[in-house]
Amino acid sequence: LGIVLYQLYTRHQLAQISAQIQIDPILNGLNTNVPTIVYFTTPNCIPCETQQQPAINKVRETQEVQVVQIDATQNPEAADRWGVMSAPTTFILDSNFNPKSVNHGVADEAKLIKQMNDAMQIA
């Protein structure tokens, strides 16, 4: 039951973001035709520093991707709009900025790359 509720929550979160993403100011100035990782962090998030940021850096080295990093303590309005309740949280957007995946907690390099590839095949 917990897994089903989590999947329903995730779908709801992605649908909610889809409805307002085209006007979200955090995406202003980004390139189209390139997948995007939207990464929410906080200054005191140890897993963000020791696991998530290194994974994102490795993805940047091997993939064409743009990353939007948001400090949820400095921009709580964005965190609220995106439904972020904990850090790290990462969203994978396809080249049209449609949200395709969300990770609550650390996502390793392989998972991020798979999600980006899946998003680009759907786009």
Coordinates of C-alpha atoms in Angstrom, one line a residue:
L1 CA 0.0 0.0 0.0
G2 CA 2.9 2.4 0.8
I3 CA 4.5 1.9 -2.6
V4 CA 1.2 2.5 -4.4
L5 CA 0.6 5.7 -2.4
Y6 CA 4.1 6.9 -3.1
Q7 CA 3.6 6.3 -6.9
L8 CA 0.3 8.2 -6.8
Y9 CA 2.0 11.1 -4.9
T10 CA 4.8 11.2 -7.5
R11 CA 2.4 11.2 -10.4
H12 CA 0.4 14.0 -8.8
Q13 CA 3.6 16.0 -8.1
L14 CA 4.7 15.6 -11.8
A15 CA 1.2 16.6 -13.0
Q16 CA 1.1 19.6 -10.8
I17 CA 4.5 20.8 -12.0
S18 CA 3.5 20.2 -15.6
A19 CA 0.6 22.5 -15.2
Q20 CA 2.7 25.5 -14.3
I21 CA 6.2 24.7 -15.6
Q22 CA 6.1 26.9 -18.7
I23 CA 5.8 30.0 -16.6
D24 CA 8.1 29.0 -13.8
P25 CA 10.8 31.6 -13.4
I26 CA 13.6 29.1 -12.4
L27 CA 13.5 27.9 -16.0
N28 CA 14.0 31.3 -17.6
G29 CA 16.9 31.4 -20.0
L30 CA 17.4 27.7 -20.4
N31 CA 18.1 26.1 -23.7
T32 CA 15.5 23.9 -25.4
N33 CA 16.5 20.6 -26.9
V34 CA 18.6 19.7 -23.9
P35 CA 17.4 17.7 -20.9
T36 CA 17.4 19.5 -17.5
I37 CA 18.0 18.4 -14.0
V38 CA 16.3 20.6 -11.4
Y39 CA 18.1 20.0 -8.2
F40 CA 16.8 21.2 -4.8
T41 CA 19.4 21.3 -2.0
T42 CA 20.0 23.0 1.4
P43 CA 23.2 24.3 3.0
N44 CA 23.1 21.7 5.7
C45 CA 22.3 18.7 3.5
I46 CA 25.2 16.3 3.9
P47 CA 24.0 13.7 1.4
C48 CA 23.6 16.6 -1.1
E49 CA 27.3 17.5 -0.8
T50 CA 28.7 14.0 -0.5
Q51 CA 26.5 12.0 -2.8
Q52 CA 24.1 14.0 -5.0
Q53 CA 26.4 16.8 -6.1
P54 CA 29.2 14.5 -7.2
A55 CA 26.7 12.3 -9.1
I56 CA 25.3 15.4 -10.9
N57 CA 28.9 16.5 -11.7
K58 CA 29.7 13.1 -13.2
V59 CA 26.5 13.3 -15.3
R60 CA 27.6 16.7 -16.6
E61 CA 30.9 15.3 -17.7
T62 CA 29.4 12.6 -19.8
Q63 CA 26.0 14.0 -20.9
E64 CA 24.6 17.1 -22.6
V65 CA 22.5 18.4 -19.7
Q66 CA 21.7 21.6 -18.0
V67 CA 21.4 21.8 -14.2
V68 CA 19.3 24.2 -12.2
Q69 CA 20.4 24.1 -8.6
I70 CA 18.1 25.7 -6.1
D71 CA 18.8 26.3 -2.4
A72 CA 15.4 25.5 -0.9
T73 CA 16.2 27.7 2.1
Q74 CA 16.9 30.7 -0.1
N75 CA 14.0 30.1 -2.5
P76 CA 11.2 28.5 -0.5
E77 CA 8.6 29.7 -3.0
A78 CA 10.2 27.5 -5.7
A79 CA 10.4 24.6 -3.3
D80 CA 6.7 25.0 -2.6
R81 CA 5.7 25.3 -6.2
W82 CA 7.6 22.1 -7.0
G83 CA 6.3 20.2 -4.0
V84 CA 9.7 19.7 -2.5
M85 CA 9.6 18.5 1.1
S86 CA 13.2 17.3 1.6
A87 CA 16.7 17.6 0.2
P88 CA 18.0 16.4 -2.1
T89 CA 15.2 16.3 -4.6
T90 CA 15.9 16.1 -8.3
F91 CA 13.6 16.4 -11.2
I92 CA 14.4 15.3 -14.7
L93 CA 12.8 17.4 -17.5
D94 CA 12.8 16.5 -21.2
S95 CA 14.0 19.0 -23.8
N96 CA 10.6 20.7 -23.7
F97 CA 10.8 21.2 -20.0
N98 CA 8.2 18.5 -19.3
P99 CA 8.9 16.8 -16.0
K100 CA 9.4 13.1 -16.5
S101 CA 10.9 11.8 -13.2
V102 CA 11.4 12.9 -9.6
N103 CA 13.8 11.6 -7.1
H104 CA 13.1 12.1 -3.4
G105 CA 16.5 11.5 -1.9
V106 CA 19.9 10.7 -3.5
A107 CA 19.9 9.5 -7.1
D108 CA 23.1 8.1 -8.3
E109 CA 24.8 8.8 -11.7
A110 CA 23.4 5.7 -13.4
K111 CA 19.9 6.4 -12.3
L112 CA 20.0 10.0 -13.5
I113 CA 21.4 9.0 -16.9
K114 CA 18.8 6.4 -17.3
Q115 CA 16.0 8.9 -16.4
M116 CA 17.4 11.4 -18.8
N117 CA 17.7 8.9 -21.6
D118 CA 14.1 7.7 -20.9
A119 CA 12.9 11.3 -20.9
M120 CA 14.5 12.1 -24.3
Q121 CA 13.1 9.0 -25.9
I122 CA 9.6 10.1 -24.8
A123 CA 10.1 13.7 -25.8

